Coordinates of C-alpha atoms in Angstrom, one line a residue:
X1 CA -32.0 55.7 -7.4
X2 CA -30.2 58.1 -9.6
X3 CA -27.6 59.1 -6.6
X4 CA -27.2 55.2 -5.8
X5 CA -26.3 54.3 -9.4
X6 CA -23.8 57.1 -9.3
X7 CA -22.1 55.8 -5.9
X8 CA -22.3 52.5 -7.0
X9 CA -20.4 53.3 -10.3
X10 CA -17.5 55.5 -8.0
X11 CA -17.2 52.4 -5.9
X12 CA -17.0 49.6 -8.6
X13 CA -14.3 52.1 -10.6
X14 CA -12.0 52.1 -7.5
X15 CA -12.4 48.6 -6.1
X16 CA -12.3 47.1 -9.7
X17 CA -8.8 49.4 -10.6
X18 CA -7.2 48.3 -7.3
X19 CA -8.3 44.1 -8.0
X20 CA -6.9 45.0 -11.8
X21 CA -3.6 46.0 -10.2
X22 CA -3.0 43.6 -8.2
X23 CA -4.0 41.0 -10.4
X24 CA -2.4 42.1 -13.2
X25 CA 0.9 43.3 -11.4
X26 CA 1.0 39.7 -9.4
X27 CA 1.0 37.8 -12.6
X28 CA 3.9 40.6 -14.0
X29 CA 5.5 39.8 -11.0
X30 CA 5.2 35.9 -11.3
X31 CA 7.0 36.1 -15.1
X32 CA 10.3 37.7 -13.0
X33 CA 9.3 41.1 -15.0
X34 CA 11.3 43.7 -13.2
X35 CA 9.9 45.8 -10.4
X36 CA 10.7 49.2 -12.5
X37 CA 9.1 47.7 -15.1
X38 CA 6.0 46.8 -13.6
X39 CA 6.1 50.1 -11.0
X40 CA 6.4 52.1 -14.6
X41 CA 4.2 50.3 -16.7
X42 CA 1.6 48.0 -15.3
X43 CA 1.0 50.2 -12.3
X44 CA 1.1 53.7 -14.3
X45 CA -1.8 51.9 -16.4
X46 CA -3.7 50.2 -13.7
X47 CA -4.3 53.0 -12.0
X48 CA -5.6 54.8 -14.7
X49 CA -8.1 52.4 -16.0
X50 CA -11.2 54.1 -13.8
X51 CA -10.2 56.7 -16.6
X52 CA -10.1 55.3 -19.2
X53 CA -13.0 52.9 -18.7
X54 CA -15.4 55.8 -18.3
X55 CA -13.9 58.1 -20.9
X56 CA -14.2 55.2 -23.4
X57 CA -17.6 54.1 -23.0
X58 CA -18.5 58.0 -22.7
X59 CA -17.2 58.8 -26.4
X60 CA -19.3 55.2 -27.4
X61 CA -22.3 56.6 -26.1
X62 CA -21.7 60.6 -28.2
X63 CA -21.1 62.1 -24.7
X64 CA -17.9 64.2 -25.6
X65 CA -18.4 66.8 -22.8
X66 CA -18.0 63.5 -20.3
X67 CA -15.0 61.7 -22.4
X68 CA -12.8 64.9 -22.6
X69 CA -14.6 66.6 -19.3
X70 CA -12.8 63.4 -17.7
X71 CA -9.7 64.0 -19.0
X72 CA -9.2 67.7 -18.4
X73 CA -11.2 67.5 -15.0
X74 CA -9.1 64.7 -13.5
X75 CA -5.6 66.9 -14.6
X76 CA -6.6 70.0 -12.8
X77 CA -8.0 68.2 -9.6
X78 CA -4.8 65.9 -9.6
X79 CA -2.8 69.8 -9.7
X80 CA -4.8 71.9 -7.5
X81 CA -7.0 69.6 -5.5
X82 CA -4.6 66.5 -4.8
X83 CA -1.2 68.0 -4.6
X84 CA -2.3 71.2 -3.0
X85 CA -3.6 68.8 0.0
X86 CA -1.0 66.8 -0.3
X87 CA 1.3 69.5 -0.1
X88 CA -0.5 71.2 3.0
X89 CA -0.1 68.0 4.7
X90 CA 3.5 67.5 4.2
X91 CA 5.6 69.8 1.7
X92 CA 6.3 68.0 -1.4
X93 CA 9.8 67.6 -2.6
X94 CA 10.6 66.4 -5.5
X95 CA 13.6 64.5 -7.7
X96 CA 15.3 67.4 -9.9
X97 CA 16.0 64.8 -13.0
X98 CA 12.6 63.2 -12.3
X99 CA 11.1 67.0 -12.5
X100 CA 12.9 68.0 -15.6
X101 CA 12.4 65.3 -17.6
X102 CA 8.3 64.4 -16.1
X103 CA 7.9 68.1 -15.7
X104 CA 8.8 69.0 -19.7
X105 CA 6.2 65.8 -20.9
X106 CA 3.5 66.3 -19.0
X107 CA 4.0 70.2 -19.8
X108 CA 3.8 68.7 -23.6
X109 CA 0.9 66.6 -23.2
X110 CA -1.1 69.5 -21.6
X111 CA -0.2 71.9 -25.0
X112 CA -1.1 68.9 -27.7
X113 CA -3.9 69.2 -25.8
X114 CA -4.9 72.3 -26.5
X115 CA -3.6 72.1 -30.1
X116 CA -6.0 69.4 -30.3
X117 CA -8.8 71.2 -28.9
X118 CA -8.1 73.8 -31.4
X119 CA -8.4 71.5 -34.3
X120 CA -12.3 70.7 -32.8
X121 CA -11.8 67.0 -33.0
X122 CA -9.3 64.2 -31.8
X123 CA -9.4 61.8 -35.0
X124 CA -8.2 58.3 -34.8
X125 CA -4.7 59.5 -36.0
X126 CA -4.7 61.8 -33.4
X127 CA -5.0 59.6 -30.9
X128 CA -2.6 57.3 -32.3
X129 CA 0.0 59.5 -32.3
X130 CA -0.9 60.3 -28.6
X131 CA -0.5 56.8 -27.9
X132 CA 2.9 56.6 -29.4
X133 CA 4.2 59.5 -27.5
X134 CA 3.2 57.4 -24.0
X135 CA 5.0 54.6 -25.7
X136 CA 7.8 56.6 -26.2
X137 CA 7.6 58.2 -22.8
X138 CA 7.4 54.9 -21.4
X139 CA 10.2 53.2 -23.5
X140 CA 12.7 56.6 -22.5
X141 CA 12.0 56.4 -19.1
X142 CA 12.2 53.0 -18.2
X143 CA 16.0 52.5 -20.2
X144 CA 16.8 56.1 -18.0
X145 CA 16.2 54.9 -14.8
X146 CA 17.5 50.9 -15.5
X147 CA 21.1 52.6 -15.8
X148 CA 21.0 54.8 -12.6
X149 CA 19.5 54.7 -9.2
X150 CA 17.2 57.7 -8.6
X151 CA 14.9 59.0 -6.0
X152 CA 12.5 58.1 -9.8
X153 CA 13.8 55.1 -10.2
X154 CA 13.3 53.9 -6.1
X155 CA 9.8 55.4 -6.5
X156 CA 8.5 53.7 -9.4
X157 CA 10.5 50.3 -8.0
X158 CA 8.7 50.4 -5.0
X159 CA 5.6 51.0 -6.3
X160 CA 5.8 47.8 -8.5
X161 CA 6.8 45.5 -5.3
X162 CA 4.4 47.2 -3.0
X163 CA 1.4 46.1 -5.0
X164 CA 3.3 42.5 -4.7
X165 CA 3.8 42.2 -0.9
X166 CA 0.9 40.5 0.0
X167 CA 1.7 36.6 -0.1
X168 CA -2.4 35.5 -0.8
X169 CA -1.9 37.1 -4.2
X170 CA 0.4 34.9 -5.2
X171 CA -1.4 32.1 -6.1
X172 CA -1.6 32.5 -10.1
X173 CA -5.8 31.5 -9.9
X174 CA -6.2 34.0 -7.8
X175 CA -4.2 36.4 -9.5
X176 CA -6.1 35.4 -12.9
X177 CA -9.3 36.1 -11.0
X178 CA -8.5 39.3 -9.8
X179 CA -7.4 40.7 -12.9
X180 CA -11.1 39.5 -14.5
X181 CA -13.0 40.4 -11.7
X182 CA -11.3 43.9 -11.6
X183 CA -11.9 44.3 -15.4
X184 CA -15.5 43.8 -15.2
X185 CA -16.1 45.6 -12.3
X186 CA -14.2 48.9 -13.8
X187 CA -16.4 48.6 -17.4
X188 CA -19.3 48.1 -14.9
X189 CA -18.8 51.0 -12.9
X190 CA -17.9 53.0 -15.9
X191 CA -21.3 52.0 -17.3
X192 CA -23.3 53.0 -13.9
X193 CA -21.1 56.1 -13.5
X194 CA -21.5 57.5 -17.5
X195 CA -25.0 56.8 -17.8
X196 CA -25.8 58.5 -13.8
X197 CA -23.6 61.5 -15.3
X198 CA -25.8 61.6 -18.6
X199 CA -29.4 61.3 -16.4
X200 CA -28.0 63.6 -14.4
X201 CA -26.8 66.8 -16.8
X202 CA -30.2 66.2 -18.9
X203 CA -32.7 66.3 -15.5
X204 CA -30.2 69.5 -14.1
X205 CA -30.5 71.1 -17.2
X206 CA -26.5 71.8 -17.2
X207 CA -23.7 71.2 -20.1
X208 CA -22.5 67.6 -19.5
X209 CA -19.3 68.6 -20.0
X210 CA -19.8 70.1 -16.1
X211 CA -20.6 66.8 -14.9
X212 CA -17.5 65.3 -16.5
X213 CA -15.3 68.0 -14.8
X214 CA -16.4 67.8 -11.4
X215 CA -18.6 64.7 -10.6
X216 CA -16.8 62.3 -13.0
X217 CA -13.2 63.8 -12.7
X218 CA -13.4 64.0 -8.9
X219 CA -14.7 60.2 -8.7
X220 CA -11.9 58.3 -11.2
X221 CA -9.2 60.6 -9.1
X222 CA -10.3 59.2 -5.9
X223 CA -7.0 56.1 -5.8
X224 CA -4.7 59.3 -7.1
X225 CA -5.9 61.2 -3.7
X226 CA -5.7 58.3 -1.5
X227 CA -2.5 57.6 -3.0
X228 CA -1.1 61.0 -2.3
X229 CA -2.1 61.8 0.8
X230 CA -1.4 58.2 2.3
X231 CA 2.4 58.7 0.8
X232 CA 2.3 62.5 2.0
X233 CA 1.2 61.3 5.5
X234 CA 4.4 59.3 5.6
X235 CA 6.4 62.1 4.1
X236 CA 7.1 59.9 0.9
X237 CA 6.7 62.7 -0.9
X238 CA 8.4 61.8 -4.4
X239 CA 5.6 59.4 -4.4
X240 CA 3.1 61.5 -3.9
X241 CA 4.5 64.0 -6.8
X242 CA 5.7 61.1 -9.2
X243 CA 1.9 59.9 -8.7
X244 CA 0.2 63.0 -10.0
X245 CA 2.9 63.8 -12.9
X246 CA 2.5 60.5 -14.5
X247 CA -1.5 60.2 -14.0
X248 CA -1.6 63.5 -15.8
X249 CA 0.7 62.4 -18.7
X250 CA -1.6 58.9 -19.0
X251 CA -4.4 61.2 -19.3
X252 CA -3.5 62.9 -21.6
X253 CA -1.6 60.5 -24.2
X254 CA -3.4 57.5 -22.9
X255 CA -6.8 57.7 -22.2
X256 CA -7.5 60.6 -24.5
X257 CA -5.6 58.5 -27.4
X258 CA -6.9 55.1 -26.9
X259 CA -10.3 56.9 -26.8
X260 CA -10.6 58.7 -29.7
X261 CA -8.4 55.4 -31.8
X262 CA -11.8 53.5 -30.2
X263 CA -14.2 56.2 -31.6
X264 CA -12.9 60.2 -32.3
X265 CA -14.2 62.9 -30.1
X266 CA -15.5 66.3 -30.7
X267 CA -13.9 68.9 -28.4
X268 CA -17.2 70.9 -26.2
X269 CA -17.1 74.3 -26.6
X270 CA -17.3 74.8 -23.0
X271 CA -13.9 73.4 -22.2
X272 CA -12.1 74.8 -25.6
X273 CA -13.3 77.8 -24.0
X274 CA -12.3 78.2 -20.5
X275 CA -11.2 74.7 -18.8
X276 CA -8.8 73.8 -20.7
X277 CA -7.1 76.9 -20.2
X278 CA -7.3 75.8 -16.9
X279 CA -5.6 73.1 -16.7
X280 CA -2.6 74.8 -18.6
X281 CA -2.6 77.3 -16.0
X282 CA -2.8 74.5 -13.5
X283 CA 0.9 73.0 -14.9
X284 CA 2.4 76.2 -15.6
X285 CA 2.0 76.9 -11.7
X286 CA 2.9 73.7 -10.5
X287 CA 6.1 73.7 -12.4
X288 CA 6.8 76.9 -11.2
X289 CA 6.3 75.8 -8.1
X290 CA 8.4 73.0 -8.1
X291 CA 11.5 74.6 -9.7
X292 CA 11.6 77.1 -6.8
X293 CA 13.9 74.2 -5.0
X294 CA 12.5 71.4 -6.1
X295 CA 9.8 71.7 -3.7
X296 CA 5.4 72.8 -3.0
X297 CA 5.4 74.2 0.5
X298 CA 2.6 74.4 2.6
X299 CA 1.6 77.9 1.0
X300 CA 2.0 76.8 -2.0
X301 CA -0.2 73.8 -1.4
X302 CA -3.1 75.9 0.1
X303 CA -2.2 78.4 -3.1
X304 CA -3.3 75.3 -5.4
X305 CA -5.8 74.5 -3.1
X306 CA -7.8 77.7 -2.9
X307 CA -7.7 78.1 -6.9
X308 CA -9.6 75.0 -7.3
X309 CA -12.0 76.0 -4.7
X310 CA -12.4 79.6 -6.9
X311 CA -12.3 76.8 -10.2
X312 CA -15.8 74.8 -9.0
X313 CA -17.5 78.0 -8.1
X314 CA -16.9 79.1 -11.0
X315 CA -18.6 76.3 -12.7
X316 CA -21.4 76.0 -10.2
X317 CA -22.4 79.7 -11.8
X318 CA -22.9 77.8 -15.2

């Protein structure tokens, strides 16, 4: 029953984030918002809400190990997990502005992390100011690529009208629908999903903040993988590395701020420890990676791959 709950809340995450997007991105699309726009913002945020959901109703519940485990769990799998297959599939190249300028925030985001951690808590003003760096983020971006046309730019515009394309979604009841229907079905299976994780790490005997770094990160990264590997299978590779730069800086400033504005959060020792370092160690190679010509070979790839291999052995020996 346990196991069920668990699979159910997985499945209601993804399914309820893709209905949200769709909805939500129809109804952008319906008010002549711009496709960069809605590619940049309303996508960027959609697809983060399996995230966010759980990582907020994780830190309501006192399960901090969960909320950040989440957070830090889902970076380092979107580094070494999702790009390292992605890469192995088809080498990842990506745009040099998009690198520099994605490359230096989400680079920025993975250090307040730590800085964070190192004050023990996330307050409410914390987070706020977490949340007003994505603004800003989003806000710089968005006038950046409005003036020019950029590999970036054609990304994040396709993005925004390939979630349109569909002509049933553009009836604006049914748009409506699915952006409720999607809502409920992500704070559902954020509810199954967070209290399976917290049955789970109490019957298992194991820190909680375990469970949030493997079974919970691994399930909210799920659309991030298919994403990648569907866009690497087609050799769309900016996609592919545009996805996991910007789900790692919404993470960070956006999940982990609206969070702890909601309610703060008390860093685990476990990860202040050891996976957080991780995860810095996960960025550092992937932008060393990617400056050495603007690319991940296959190598590379099963490089990133194998670390995160050595990563959950490592806490299966907790």
């Amino acid at each position: 029953m346990l196991i069920l709950e668990l699979v159910a809340g997985l499945a209601f995450l993804v399914l309820g984030g893709d209905l949200l997007v769709r909805g939500s991105v129809g109804l952008a699309e319906r008010m002549k918002i711009s496709p960069l726009l809605i590619g940049i913002v309303l996508v960027g945020f959609g697809t983060s809400t399996p995230e966010l959901m759980t990582s907020l109703l994780a830190a309501l519940n006192g399960s901090p190990g969960i909320a950040v485990g989440n957070v830090i769990g889902s970076n380092t799998a979107n580094i070494l997990l999702i790009l390292g297959t992605a890469a192995i599939i088809f080498p990842m190249k990506a745009d040099p502005k998009a690198l520099m300028r994605d490359g230096l925030v989400v680079s920025a985001a993975a250090l307040a992390c730590l800085a964070l951690a190192y004050l023990g808590n996330v307050s409410r003003l914390s987070g706020g100011l977490l949340v007003l760096a994505l603004t800003a983020y989003l806000v710089f971006t968005y006038r950046a690529e409005s003036c020019q046309q950029t590999p970036s730019a054609d990304m994040h515009r396709a993005e925004g009208e390939a979630v349109t394309a569909r002509p049933w979604t553009q009836s604006a009841p049914v748009l409506v629908a699915l952006t409720i229907g999607g809502l409920i079905m992500t704070m559902l299976g954020a509810k199954f999903l967070v209290d399976s994780s917290i049955v789970l790490a109490t019957r298992m005997g194991i820190d909680e903040a375990v469970i949030g770094l493997t079974v919970v990160a691994l399930g909210t990264s799920l659309p991030e993988l298919v994403t990648s590997v569907v866009a690497a299978l087609r050799r769309q590779t900016d996609i592919a590395f545009g996805n996991i730069l910007g789900s790692n800086i919404y993470n960070i400033f956006g999940i982990l701020g609206v969070a702890a504005m909601v309610k703060p959060i008390e860093m685990p020792e476990q990860i202040l420890s050891f996976d957080i370092w991780v995860m810095l160690a996960a960025t550092a190679l992937l932008m060393i990676f990617a400056r050495t010509g603007h690319r991940i070979c296959r190598l590379e790839g099963a490089a990133l791959l194998g670390l995160y291999g050595l990563y959950l052995g490592k806490l299966a020996l907790q």
